[in-house]
Short mmCIF file of C-alpha atoms in Angstrom, two decimals:
data_model
loop_
_atom_site.label_atom_id
_atom_site.label_comp_id
_atom_site.label_asym_id
_atom_site.label_seq_id
_atom_site.Cartn_x
_atom_site.Cartn_y
_atom_site.Cartn_z
CA UNK A 1 0.09 0.23 -0.02
CA UNK A 2 2.55 2.31 1.16
CA UNK A 3 4.71 1.79 -2.30
CA UNK A 4 1.68 2.23 -4.28
CA UNK A 5 0.90 5.86 -2.69
CA UNK A 6 4.58 6.73 -3.05
CA UNK A 7 4.11 5.82 -7.02
CA UNK A 8 0.99 8.01 -7.29
CA UNK A 9 2.57 10.86 -5.82
CA UNK A 10 6.06 10.94 -7.32
CA UNK A 11 3.98 11.44 -10.64
CA UNK A 12 1.75 14.22 -9.71
CA UNK A 13 4.42 15.45 -6.89
CA UNK A 14 7.23 16.58 -9.10
CA UNK A 15 4.98 18.81 -11.00
CA UNK A 16 3.69 20.48 -7.82
CA UNK A 17 6.68 20.88 -5.99
CA UNK A 18 8.34 22.54 -9.12
CA UNK A 19 5.74 25.23 -8.90
CA UNK A 20 5.66 25.55 -5.49
CA UNK A 21 9.29 26.26 -5.16
CA UNK A 22 9.54 28.70 -8.06
CA UNK A 23 6.90 30.67 -6.89
CA UNK A 24 7.65 30.64 -2.91
CA UNK A 25 10.16 32.15 -1.03
CA UNK A 26 10.45 31.04 2.92
CA UNK A 27 12.34 32.08 5.63
CA UNK A 28 13.35 29.90 8.72
CA UNK A 29 13.28 30.67 12.06
CA UNK A 30 16.80 32.42 11.62
CA UNK A 31 15.33 34.40 8.81
CA UNK A 32 17.45 32.67 6.32
CA UNK A 33 16.37 30.64 3.17
CA UNK A 34 16.26 26.77 3.98
CA UNK A 35 18.14 24.61 1.30
CA UNK A 36 15.78 21.93 -0.80
CA UNK A 37 16.45 18.45 -0.68
CA UNK A 38 18.16 17.01 -3.72
CA UNK A 39 14.94 14.99 -5.57
CA UNK A 40 16.48 14.33 -8.83
CA UNK A 41 17.42 11.14 -10.38
CA UNK A 42 20.47 12.45 -11.70
CA UNK A 43 21.47 14.74 -9.19
CA UNK A 44 24.77 16.57 -7.79
CA UNK A 45 25.21 15.42 -4.68
CA UNK A 46 26.75 16.90 -1.28
CA UNK A 47 30.56 16.51 -2.90
CA UNK A 48 32.88 19.45 -3.40
CA UNK A 49 32.64 19.37 -7.60
CA UNK A 50 29.61 21.67 -9.17
CA UNK A 51 28.92 18.86 -11.55
CA UNK A 52 26.75 15.82 -12.29
CA UNK A 53 29.39 12.73 -12.12
CA UNK A 54 28.46 9.00 -12.35
CA UNK A 55 30.94 5.88 -12.35
CA UNK A 56 30.16 2.28 -13.10
CA UNK A 57 30.90 0.15 -10.19
CA UNK A 58 31.04 -3.99 -11.00
CA UNK A 59 29.30 -4.42 -7.59
CA UNK A 60 29.11 -8.31 -8.11
CA UNK A 61 32.32 -8.79 -9.66
CA UNK A 62 34.06 -6.46 -7.20
CA UNK A 63 32.40 -8.01 -4.20
CA UNK A 64 34.95 -10.39 -2.52
CA UNK A 65 37.54 -7.71 -2.67
CA UNK A 66 35.51 -4.58 -2.05
CA UNK A 67 31.99 -5.01 -0.54
CA UNK A 68 32.63 -7.91 1.51
CA UNK A 69 32.05 -6.36 4.69
CA UNK A 70 29.61 -3.96 5.81
CA UNK A 71 32.69 -1.36 6.39
CA UNK A 72 34.38 -1.98 3.12
CA UNK A 73 30.98 -1.04 1.45
CA UNK A 74 30.22 1.92 3.74
CA UNK A 75 33.98 3.04 2.99
CA UNK A 76 33.70 2.35 -0.96
CA UNK A 77 30.81 5.14 -1.02
CA UNK A 78 32.33 7.64 1.19
CA UNK A 79 35.43 7.30 -1.24
CA UNK A 80 33.08 7.55 -4.05
CA UNK A 81 31.96 10.80 -2.49
CA UNK A 82 35.00 12.09 -1.93
CA UNK A 83 36.18 11.46 -5.60
CA UNK A 84 33.27 13.53 -6.86
CA UNK A 85 30.88 10.96 -7.88
CA UNK A 86 26.86 11.63 -7.20
CA UNK A 87 25.96 8.42 -9.22
CA UNK A 88 26.71 5.23 -8.62
CA UNK A 89 25.62 2.29 -11.59
CA UNK A 90 26.11 -1.09 -9.82
CA UNK A 91 26.48 -3.59 -12.17
CA UNK A 92 25.40 -7.36 -10.98
CA UNK A 93 25.20 -10.18 -12.24
CA UNK A 94 22.04 -12.72 -13.11
CA UNK A 95 22.29 -14.26 -9.81
CA UNK A 96 22.89 -11.02 -7.88
CA UNK A 97 19.87 -9.49 -9.58
CA UNK A 98 17.61 -12.39 -8.78
CA UNK A 99 18.84 -12.10 -5.28
CA UNK A 100 17.29 -8.55 -5.11
CA UNK A 101 14.27 -10.21 -4.30
CA UNK A 102 15.61 -11.77 -1.06
CA UNK A 103 15.79 -8.77 1.63
CA UNK A 104 18.19 -11.13 3.62
CA UNK A 105 20.42 -12.20 0.92
CA UNK A 106 23.76 -11.07 2.21
CA UNK A 107 24.84 -9.24 -0.82
CA UNK A 108 21.23 -7.46 -0.96
CA UNK A 109 21.51 -6.50 2.51
CA UNK A 110 24.65 -5.24 1.53
CA UNK A 111 23.71 -3.50 -1.34
CA UNK A 112 20.94 -1.93 0.70
CA UNK A 113 23.41 -0.19 3.08
CA UNK A 114 25.47 1.08 0.36
CA UNK A 115 22.34 2.94 -0.75
CA UNK A 116 21.01 4.40 2.25
CA UNK A 117 24.70 5.81 2.65
CA UNK A 118 24.52 7.20 -0.84
CA UNK A 119 21.27 8.67 -0.03
CA UNK A 120 22.86 10.42 2.69
CA UNK A 121 25.56 12.00 0.62
CA UNK A 122 23.06 13.09 -1.98
CA UNK A 123 23.98 10.31 -4.14
CA UNK A 124 21.69 8.24 -6.10
CA UNK A 125 22.21 4.45 -7.17
CA UNK A 126 21.17 2.54 -10.18
CA UNK A 127 21.32 -1.17 -10.86
CA UNK A 128 23.09 -2.26 -13.65
CA UNK A 129 22.22 -5.07 -15.85
CA UNK A 130 25.06 -7.15 -16.10
CA UNK A 131 27.47 -6.49 -18.97
CA UNK A 132 27.12 -9.06 -22.19
CA UNK A 133 27.35 -9.19 -25.35
CA UNK A 134 23.87 -9.02 -27.25
CA UNK A 135 23.44 -12.66 -29.30
CA UNK A 136 19.24 -12.04 -29.55
CA UNK A 137 18.58 -15.59 -28.54
CA UNK A 138 15.59 -16.36 -26.85
CA UNK A 139 17.15 -16.71 -23.64
CA UNK A 140 18.52 -13.30 -24.15
CA UNK A 141 15.45 -11.76 -25.37
CA UNK A 142 13.45 -12.61 -22.65
CA UNK A 143 15.98 -11.14 -19.91
CA UNK A 144 13.66 -7.95 -19.51
CA UNK A 145 11.61 -9.87 -17.01
CA UNK A 146 14.59 -9.85 -14.92
CA UNK A 147 13.42 -6.09 -13.87
CA UNK A 148 10.67 -7.71 -11.69
CA UNK A 149 13.38 -8.53 -9.07
CA UNK A 150 14.56 -4.53 -9.07
CA UNK A 151 11.03 -3.57 -8.65
CA UNK A 152 10.46 -6.30 -5.83
CA UNK A 153 13.55 -4.90 -4.07
CA UNK A 154 12.11 -1.06 -3.78
CA UNK A 155 8.69 -2.61 -2.42
CA UNK A 156 10.42 -4.93 -0.13
CA UNK A 157 12.73 -2.71 1.55
CA UNK A 158 10.26 -0.70 3.96
CA UNK A 159 11.91 2.17 5.11
CA UNK A 160 15.15 1.96 3.45
CA UNK A 161 16.13 4.21 0.25
CA UNK A 162 15.17 2.65 -3.05
CA UNK A 163 17.30 2.42 -6.27
CA UNK A 164 16.24 4.98 -9.16
CA UNK A 165 16.33 3.24 -12.11
CA UNK A 166 18.14 0.57 -14.09
CA UNK A 167 20.92 0.24 -16.78
CA UNK A 168 21.39 -1.58 -19.69
CA UNK A 169 24.70 -2.64 -21.43
CA UNK A 170 24.56 -5.09 -24.06
CA UNK A 171 27.22 -5.23 -26.44
CA UNK A 172 27.37 -5.48 -29.93
CA UNK A 173 31.30 -5.06 -30.07
CA UNK A 174 33.74 -5.16 -33.41
CA UNK A 175 36.60 -7.35 -32.90
CA UNK A 176 39.74 -8.31 -34.10
CA UNK A 177 40.08 -11.56 -35.89
CA UNK A 178 43.21 -13.37 -37.45
CA UNK A 179 42.37 -14.90 -40.96
CA UNK A 180 45.38 -16.71 -42.82
CA UNK A 181 47.97 -14.88 -40.54
CA UNK A 182 45.98 -11.31 -41.13
CA UNK A 183 44.26 -9.64 -38.40
CA UNK A 184 40.84 -7.90 -39.50
CA UNK A 185 38.33 -6.50 -37.98
CA UNK A 186 34.96 -8.51 -37.87
CA UNK A 187 31.80 -6.46 -37.04
CA UNK A 188 29.14 -9.27 -37.76
CA UNK A 189 27.63 -8.12 -34.28
CA UNK A 190 26.43 -4.74 -35.69
CA UNK A 191 23.93 -5.80 -38.04
CA UNK A 192 20.25 -4.74 -38.91
CA UNK A 193 18.39 -7.81 -37.07
CA UNK A 194 20.63 -7.60 -34.12
CA UNK A 195 19.75 -3.70 -33.53
CA UNK A 196 16.01 -4.39 -34.11
CA UNK A 197 16.09 -6.94 -31.78
CA UNK A 198 18.13 -4.82 -29.34
CA UNK A 199 15.78 -2.30 -29.37
CA UNK A 200 12.73 -4.72 -29.17
CA UNK A 201 14.30 -5.87 -25.98
CA UNK A 202 14.30 -2.24 -24.70
CA UNK A 203 10.88 -1.68 -25.49
CA UNK A 204 9.53 -4.76 -23.99
CA UNK A 205 11.61 -3.50 -20.68
CA UNK A 206 10.23 -0.24 -20.67
CA UNK A 207 6.68 -2.00 -20.78
CA UNK A 208 7.76 -4.13 -17.92
CA UNK A 209 8.44 -1.14 -15.95
CA UNK A 210 5.42 0.45 -16.74
CA UNK A 211 3.89 2.59 -14.09
CA UNK A 212 6.75 2.33 -11.83
CA UNK A 213 9.13 5.28 -11.29
CA UNK A 214 12.27 3.25 -12.09
CA UNK A 215 14.19 4.95 -14.96
CA UNK A 216 15.42 3.26 -18.11
CA UNK A 217 19.16 4.34 -19.23
CA UNK A 218 20.48 2.35 -22.01
CA UNK A 219 24.39 2.05 -22.79
CA UNK A 220 25.60 1.93 -26.12
CA UNK A 221 28.82 3.21 -27.65
CA UNK A 222 29.01 6.36 -29.97
CA UNK A 223 25.61 6.02 -31.91
CA UNK A 224 27.65 7.16 -35.12
CA UNK A 225 29.76 4.41 -34.84
CA UNK A 226 27.01 1.56 -34.71
CA UNK A 227 25.70 2.90 -37.79
CA UNK A 228 29.01 3.62 -39.69
CA UNK A 229 30.59 -0.11 -38.99
CA UNK A 230 27.09 -1.88 -39.37
CA UNK A 231 27.82 -4.60 -41.91
CA UNK A 232 24.21 -4.62 -43.68
CA UNK A 233 22.57 -0.98 -42.92
CA UNK A 234 22.24 -0.18 -46.79
CA UNK A 235 21.06 3.45 -47.95
CA UNK A 236 17.64 2.44 -48.59
CA UNK A 237 17.80 0.77 -44.77
CA UNK A 238 19.12 4.10 -43.24
CA UNK A 239 16.24 6.17 -45.38
CA UNK A 240 13.43 4.04 -43.77
CA UNK A 241 14.81 4.67 -40.37
CA UNK A 242 15.28 8.11 -40.58
CA UNK A 243 18.78 8.37 -40.76
CA UNK A 244 20.67 10.76 -42.81
CA UNK A 245 24.29 11.45 -42.98
CA UNK A 246 26.08 14.69 -41.99
CA UNK A 247 29.50 16.25 -42.38
CA UNK A 248 30.23 14.21 -45.24
CA UNK A 249 29.33 10.80 -43.85
CA UNK A 250 31.40 11.49 -40.59
CA UNK A 251 27.91 11.75 -38.47
CA UNK A 252 24.61 10.80 -38.48
CA UNK A 253 21.43 12.60 -37.78
CA UNK A 254 18.42 10.45 -36.62
CA UNK A 255 20.55 7.69 -34.94
CA UNK A 256 19.86 9.28 -31.26
CA UNK A 257 15.87 8.80 -31.79
CA UNK A 258 16.53 5.29 -33.58
CA UNK A 259 18.70 3.88 -30.74
CA UNK A 260 15.88 5.28 -27.81
CA UNK A 261 12.67 4.17 -29.48
CA UNK A 262 10.93 1.73 -31.32
CA UNK A 263 8.03 2.02 -33.49
CA UNK A 264 7.58 5.67 -32.35
CA UNK A 265 7.53 5.29 -29.30
CA UNK A 266 10.54 6.20 -26.47
CA UNK A 267 11.66 3.75 -24.40
CA UNK A 268 15.09 5.13 -23.34
CA UNK A 269 14.62 7.76 -20.22
CA UNK A 270 18.30 8.75 -21.04
CA UNK A 271 21.28 7.46 -23.23
CA UNK A 272 24.87 6.44 -21.69
CA UNK A 273 26.92 7.22 -24.62
CA UNK A 274 30.33 5.65 -24.48
CA UNK A 275 32.58 7.96 -26.44
CA UNK A 276 35.71 6.35 -25.56
CA UNK A 277 38.45 8.92 -26.90
CA UNK A 278 41.89 10.10 -25.99
CA UNK A 279 41.09 13.49 -24.70
CA UNK A 280 38.03 16.11 -23.81
CA UNK A 281 37.76 18.08 -27.08
CA UNK A 282 37.49 14.72 -28.78
CA UNK A 283 34.84 13.21 -26.45
CA UNK A 284 32.60 16.50 -26.58
CA UNK A 285 33.17 16.56 -30.09
CA UNK A 286 32.10 12.94 -30.07
CA UNK A 287 29.11 13.74 -28.12
CA UNK A 288 28.21 17.11 -29.65
CA UNK A 289 26.30 16.27 -32.54
CA UNK A 290 24.21 13.62 -30.68
CA UNK A 291 23.26 16.55 -27.84
CA UNK A 292 22.49 18.68 -30.96
CA UNK A 293 20.24 16.41 -32.39
CA UNK A 294 18.40 15.06 -29.07
CA UNK A 295 17.99 18.54 -28.14
CA UNK A 296 16.16 19.40 -31.51
CA UNK A 297 13.52 16.44 -31.01
CA UNK A 298 10.46 16.73 -29.84
CA UNK A 299 10.76 15.21 -27.01
CA UNK A 300 14.44 15.42 -26.00
CA UNK A 301 16.31 12.38 -24.73
CA UNK A 302 18.59 13.13 -22.04
CA UNK A 303 22.41 11.85 -22.51
CA UNK A 304 24.94 11.13 -20.16
CA UNK A 305 28.53 11.45 -21.71
CA UNK A 306 30.74 8.03 -20.84
CA UNK A 307 34.73 7.72 -20.73
CA UNK A 308 37.20 5.34 -19.71
CA UNK A 309 39.56 6.56 -16.77
CA UNK A 310 42.39 5.06 -16.08
CA UNK A 311 44.38 1.91 -17.21
CA UNK A 312 41.22 -0.65 -17.38
CA UNK A 313 41.53 -1.36 -21.25
CA UNK A 314 44.06 -2.30 -23.84
CA UNK A 315 41.71 -2.04 -26.52
CA UNK A 316 39.65 1.17 -26.15
CA UNK A 317 41.09 5.23 -25.68
CA UNK A 318 41.32 6.02 -22.16
CA UNK A 319 42.08 9.05 -20.25
CA UNK A 320 44.84 8.08 -18.14
CA UNK A 321 45.76 11.09 -16.40
CA UNK A 322 43.38 13.18 -13.54
CA UNK A 323 44.00 16.50 -15.59
CA UNK A 324 42.20 14.86 -18.55
CA UNK A 325 39.61 13.28 -16.51
CA UNK A 326 38.98 16.96 -14.91
CA UNK A 327 38.90 18.71 -18.34
CA UNK A 328 36.81 16.29 -19.69
CA UNK A 329 34.39 16.88 -16.73
CA UNK A 330 34.58 20.54 -17.53
CA UNK A 331 33.55 20.14 -21.19
CA UNK A 332 30.82 18.16 -20.74
CA UNK A 333 29.56 20.50 -18.15
CA UNK A 334 30.20 23.40 -20.52
CA UNK A 335 27.64 21.32 -22.99
CA UNK A 336 25.32 20.78 -19.92
CA UNK A 337 24.99 24.55 -19.67
CA UNK A 338 24.41 25.19 -23.18
CA UNK A 339 21.78 22.21 -23.45
CA UNK A 340 20.42 21.93 -20.26
CA UNK A 341 17.35 19.90 -21.33
CA UNK A 342 19.64 17.13 -22.69
CA UNK A 343 23.36 16.50 -21.10
CA UNK A 344 22.75 15.25 -17.63
CA UNK A 345 26.50 14.78 -17.10
CA UNK A 346 29.52 12.26 -16.99
CA UNK A 347 29.95 8.99 -16.33
CA UNK A 348 33.60 6.98 -15.52
CA UNK A 349 34.20 3.67 -16.79
CA UNK A 350 35.01 1.75 -14.32
CA UNK A 351 35.39 2.25 -10.45
CA UNK A 352 37.89 -0.83 -9.62
CA UNK A 353 39.43 -3.50 -11.57
CA UNK A 354 40.50 -5.33 -8.81
CA UNK A 355 41.96 -8.25 -10.46
CA UNK A 356 44.83 -6.06 -11.95
CA UNK A 357 47.06 -3.47 -10.15
CA UNK A 358 46.85 -1.05 -12.47
CA UNK A 359 44.79 2.22 -11.43
CA UNK A 360 41.18 2.95 -12.71
CA UNK A 361 38.70 5.69 -11.78
CA UNK A 362 39.67 5.11 -7.79
CA UNK A 363 43.28 4.92 -7.95
CA UNK A 364 43.50 7.60 -10.52
CA UNK A 365 41.44 10.40 -8.99
CA UNK A 366 42.18 12.33 -5.89
CA UNK A 367 40.19 12.38 -2.89
CA UNK A 368 38.57 15.66 -2.00
CA UNK A 369 36.43 15.48 1.02
CA UNK A 370 33.70 17.83 1.34
CA UNK A 371 34.56 20.57 3.84
CA UNK A 372 32.67 21.81 6.60
CA UNK A 373 29.87 23.71 4.74
CA UNK A 374 28.68 20.52 2.93
CA UNK A 375 25.96 18.74 4.74
CA UNK A 376 25.31 15.03 4.95
CA UNK A 377 21.63 14.12 4.60
CA UNK A 378 19.77 11.75 6.36
CA UNK A 379 15.65 11.08 5.23
CA UNK A 380 13.05 10.17 7.41
CA UNK A 381 13.04 6.36 8.13
CA UNK A 382 9.46 6.75 9.54
CA UNK A 383 7.09 9.33 10.09
CA UNK A 384 3.18 9.47 11.06
CA UNK A 385 0.77 11.50 12.36
CA UNK A 386 -1.75 11.18 14.98
CA UNK A 387 -5.12 12.40 15.59
CA UNK A 388 -7.14 12.50 18.84
CA UNK A 389 -10.92 12.20 20.01
CA UNK A 390 -12.76 9.59 18.03
CA UNK A 391 -9.70 9.30 15.69
CA UNK A 392 -7.49 8.13 18.72
CA UNK A 393 -6.92 4.56 17.57
CA UNK A 394 -6.69 4.98 14.14
CA UNK A 395 -2.82 4.97 12.28
CA UNK A 396 -2.11 7.55 9.58
CA UNK A 397 1.69 6.03 9.13
CA UNK A 398 0.82 5.51 5.29
CA UNK A 399 -0.07 8.73 4.59
CA UNK A 400 1.48 11.38 2.29
CA UNK A 401 1.25 14.41 4.32
CA UNK A 402 1.59 14.91 8.14
CA UNK A 403 -0.80 16.82 9.74
CA UNK A 404 -0.41 19.26 12.42
CA UNK A 405 -3.22 21.05 14.27
CA UNK A 406 -4.59 22.47 17.83
CA UNK A 407 -7.88 23.57 18.06
CA UNK A 408 -9.92 25.16 21.00
CA UNK A 409 -12.51 22.79 22.59
CA UNK A 410 -15.23 25.20 20.76
CA UNK A 411 -14.29 24.63 17.36
CA UNK A 412 -14.23 20.46 17.41
CA UNK A 413 -12.35 19.64 20.87
CA UNK A 414 -10.24 17.07 20.71
CA UNK A 415 -11.06 15.69 17.25
CA UNK A 416 -9.11 18.19 15.43
CA UNK A 417 -6.13 18.17 17.40
CA UNK A 418 -3.06 16.39 15.48
CA UNK A 419 0.67 15.87 16.34
CA UNK A 420 3.31 14.52 13.92
CA UNK A 421 6.25 12.66 14.46
CA UNK A 422 9.18 12.00 12.53
CA UNK A 423 11.98 9.36 13.09
CA UNK A 424 15.59 9.59 11.42
CA UNK A 425 18.08 6.65 11.26
CA UNK A 426 21.48 8.03 11.56
CA UNK A 427 23.41 4.94 11.97
CA UNK A 428 25.51 5.45 8.80
CA UNK A 429 27.05 8.30 10.14
CA UNK A 430 30.70 7.37 10.95
CA UNK A 431 31.08 10.13 13.58
CA UNK A 432 30.55 10.68 17.34
CA UNK A 433 29.50 13.94 17.29
CA UNK A 434 28.45 17.06 14.65
CA UNK A 435 29.32 20.27 14.41
CA UNK A 436 25.77 21.40 13.30
CA UNK A 437 22.82 19.63 12.34
CA UNK A 438 19.55 20.96 11.20
CA UNK A 439 16.01 19.54 10.67
CA UNK A 440 14.26 20.36 7.42
CA UNK A 441 10.59 20.04 6.57
CA UNK A 442 8.33 20.79 3.66
CA UNK A 443 4.96 22.71 3.80
CA UNK A 444 2.60 22.05 0.60
CA UNK A 445 0.02 24.66 1.26
CA UNK A 446 -0.04 28.21 2.84
CA UNK A 447 -1.46 28.29 6.24
CA UNK A 448 -1.54 32.16 7.18
CA UNK A 449 -4.36 34.53 6.40
CA UNK A 450 -5.23 38.14 7.99
CA UNK A 451 -6.11 36.53 11.40
CA UNK A 452 -3.25 34.55 11.90
CA UNK A 453 0.21 35.36 10.23
CA UNK A 454 1.46 32.25 10.84
CA UNK A 455 1.25 28.95 12.78
CA UNK A 456 4.20 28.30 15.76
CA UNK A 457 5.54 24.80 15.12
CA UNK A 458 6.90 23.49 18.31
CA UNK A 459 9.33 21.02 17.57
CA UNK A 460 10.75 18.51 19.90
CA UNK A 461 13.41 16.11 20.64
CA UNK A 462 12.59 12.50 22.42
CA UNK A 463 14.29 9.97 23.68
CA UNK A 464 11.70 7.29 22.83
CA UNK A 465 12.35 5.65 19.30
CA UNK A 466 10.14 2.70 20.17
CA UNK A 467 7.30 3.40 17.65
CA UNK A 468 6.58 2.50 14.27
CA UNK A 469 5.06 4.36 11.85
CA UNK A 470 2.52 1.83 10.94
CA UNK A 471 1.21 1.32 14.29
CA UNK A 472 1.37 4.46 16.27
CA UNK A 473 -1.96 6.21 17.04
CA UNK A 474 -2.91 9.01 19.52
CA UNK A 475 -3.31 6.21 22.09
CA UNK A 476 0.15 4.80 21.40
CA UNK A 477 2.08 7.85 20.77
CA UNK A 478 5.58 7.96 22.00
CA UNK A 479 6.45 9.46 25.49
CA UNK A 480 7.13 12.98 25.64
CA UNK A 481 8.59 12.54 29.38
CA UNK A 482 12.36 13.58 29.03
CA UNK A 483 11.51 15.72 25.65
CA UNK A 484 13.62 18.69 24.86
CA UNK A 485 12.19 21.19 23.39
CA UNK A 486 14.42 22.30 20.26
CA UNK A 487 12.36 25.49 19.13
CA UNK A 488 9.54 26.88 17.01
CA UNK A 489 9.20 27.26 13.37
CA UNK A 490 7.07 30.08 12.17
CA UNK A 491 5.07 28.52 9.20
CA UNK A 492 3.16 30.91 6.82
CA UNK A 493 3.70 30.14 3.26
CA UNK A 494 4.20 26.82 1.39
CA UNK A 495 8.16 26.08 0.91
CA UNK A 496 11.02 24.28 3.12
CA UNK A 497 11.75 25.36 6.28
CA UNK A 498 14.40 24.44 8.96
CA UNK A 499 15.49 24.28 12.28
CA UNK A 500 19.00 23.88 14.26
CA UNK A 501 18.85 20.59 16.63
CA UNK A 502 22.66 20.40 17.03
CA UNK A 503 22.59 19.58 20.43
CA UNK A 504 19.62 17.15 20.47
CA UNK A 505 21.80 15.09 17.49
CA UNK A 506 24.41 15.23 19.91
CA UNK A 507 22.88 13.84 22.57
CA UNK A 508 21.51 10.73 20.94
CA UNK A 509 25.05 9.70 19.42
CA UNK A 510 24.53 6.43 21.12
CA UNK A 511 22.09 4.80 18.92
CA UNK A 512 21.89 7.65 16.34
CA UNK A 513 18.13 7.33 16.11
CA UNK A 514 16.55 10.65 16.45
CA UNK A 515 12.51 11.17 16.96
CA UNK A 516 11.28 14.61 16.43
CA UNK A 517 7.44 15.73 17.58
CA UNK A 518 6.00 18.73 15.64
CA UNK A 519 2.88 20.42 17.06
CA UNK A 520 1.10 23.61 17.46
CA UNK A 521 0.92 24.26 21.23
CA UNK A 522 -0.43 28.19 20.51
CA UNK A 523 -3.97 26.53 19.84
CA UNK A 524 -3.88 28.37 16.34
CA UNK A 525 -6.59 26.20 14.80
CA UNK A 526 -5.01 26.05 11.57
CA UNK A 527 -4.12 23.02 9.86
CA UNK A 528 -0.59 22.66 8.53
CA UNK A 529 0.41 20.02 6.41
CA UNK A 530 4.11 18.59 5.89
CA UNK A 531 5.23 16.40 3.11
CA UNK A 532 5.98 13.11 4.17
CA UNK A 533 8.32 10.35 3.21
CA UNK A 534 5.24 8.40 1.59
CA UNK A 535 4.86 11.56 -0.82
CA UNK A 536 7.92 10.46 -2.67
CA UNK A 537 9.87 14.06 -2.86
CA UNK A 538 10.59 16.95 -0.40
CA UNK A 539 10.15 14.11 2.50
CA UNK A 540 11.88 15.48 5.67
CA UNK A 541 15.41 14.98 6.71
CA UNK A 542 17.89 16.09 9.01
CA UNK A 543 21.42 17.87 7.57
CA UNK A 544 24.86 16.95 9.29
CA UNK A 545 28.05 19.14 9.02
#
């Protein structure tokens, strides 16, 4: 039930949130605007770089070396954040993808730990379909159903963080063969029938995802190279697919649309183009015509510009210096500024090739840990409101809104009183204290009028964390014994509000579980609605510095 609500409100909430955030400027109790939580599916997280950067991680292949303990897994995510990664693409084998349907499976549980840690840094995680050559047999054609395990993972993980989407990586590479002592290039894998079956597979995969909020990102080499090296893509076929040549045949137009759609229906939420080149200018130039084409489409398909980093390949061009990587990221960020509807950012292949001593992205790039001005976010793990009177035994833990109200007896008495509770699990935080911490919450609609200019919301920190959002009611609400009043937030218009909670957070470092009680102690008789974690975006969170 909870996940169903989440899907529904995600679909409508993004539009509402965007309109509200553009229309309203809200001040916190300290008189400063509160910062919005990151809700993008391709974010620029809490690292020190102002770019959106992803990395391909072979979770299954690297598991026994890099992720086989909780500490290694958490350290790896922190290392990625410190190396300016915002998006993790965790490639898994078929066995590990099937294991996603079992939350208790060790590899599944450890991946969930990494996903939770990533969210605390403002990062997101995708599941990568295992890398494989596209042979288009019946077994492979039907593998689109494997996405069911990713959907099950999100549906069964309770208050944990979801993966954002899936990324496919089915290759149709040319290879070098030797014929009678002469080396030749064999591109027989790049043929019309292979392309058509590959597109149908992704069309079926997108349909399988259906209304689920999972994004589908499709990895391909430079689309121009696919068309140029096709063994049987003659002029008549190209014309029939709407593909034309540009620049004296060096580039193509229509290839982006072709490789992102099937029978006129777009299946790719984004393309991850692997533009393997030796330097930043070549990578930018190779991607540019695809960016321009997508920008001119009626429905632009976002593009992630992929590159190879470090000594991880003996066949494709790769970037082997820190400066080459930084120059490439900057070149693509310039493209992102020029084409914001199309360019999402960059993706480095790969994180760490454990079977070789050479340095990939992990070894190549230096760590630049965020300074004290870059917060870590811990989102609500549970939240609910309770209501008094005849509703005292009703649970509201699956509601998309947290309601707060206190009215005098003359306007309805106890039946109108409502109190909100927010629980935050900061167990992944590695420290024993914080320099500063703030509670952030989003109010969906304005509550002020001429007689009540604002509603003072009192925030208390509790020591009782035993409540559950699925069972708590007014009659069973957590005890306020020993509660600490943290402050009052004056809520008037819609938007983000925040409150300093540093002292309370530091007092709860023993278990790093925080419970906040939000109420109207001034009896203003106005209904305040906060967006809950079930809304799907702009859920309550605590930021640590």
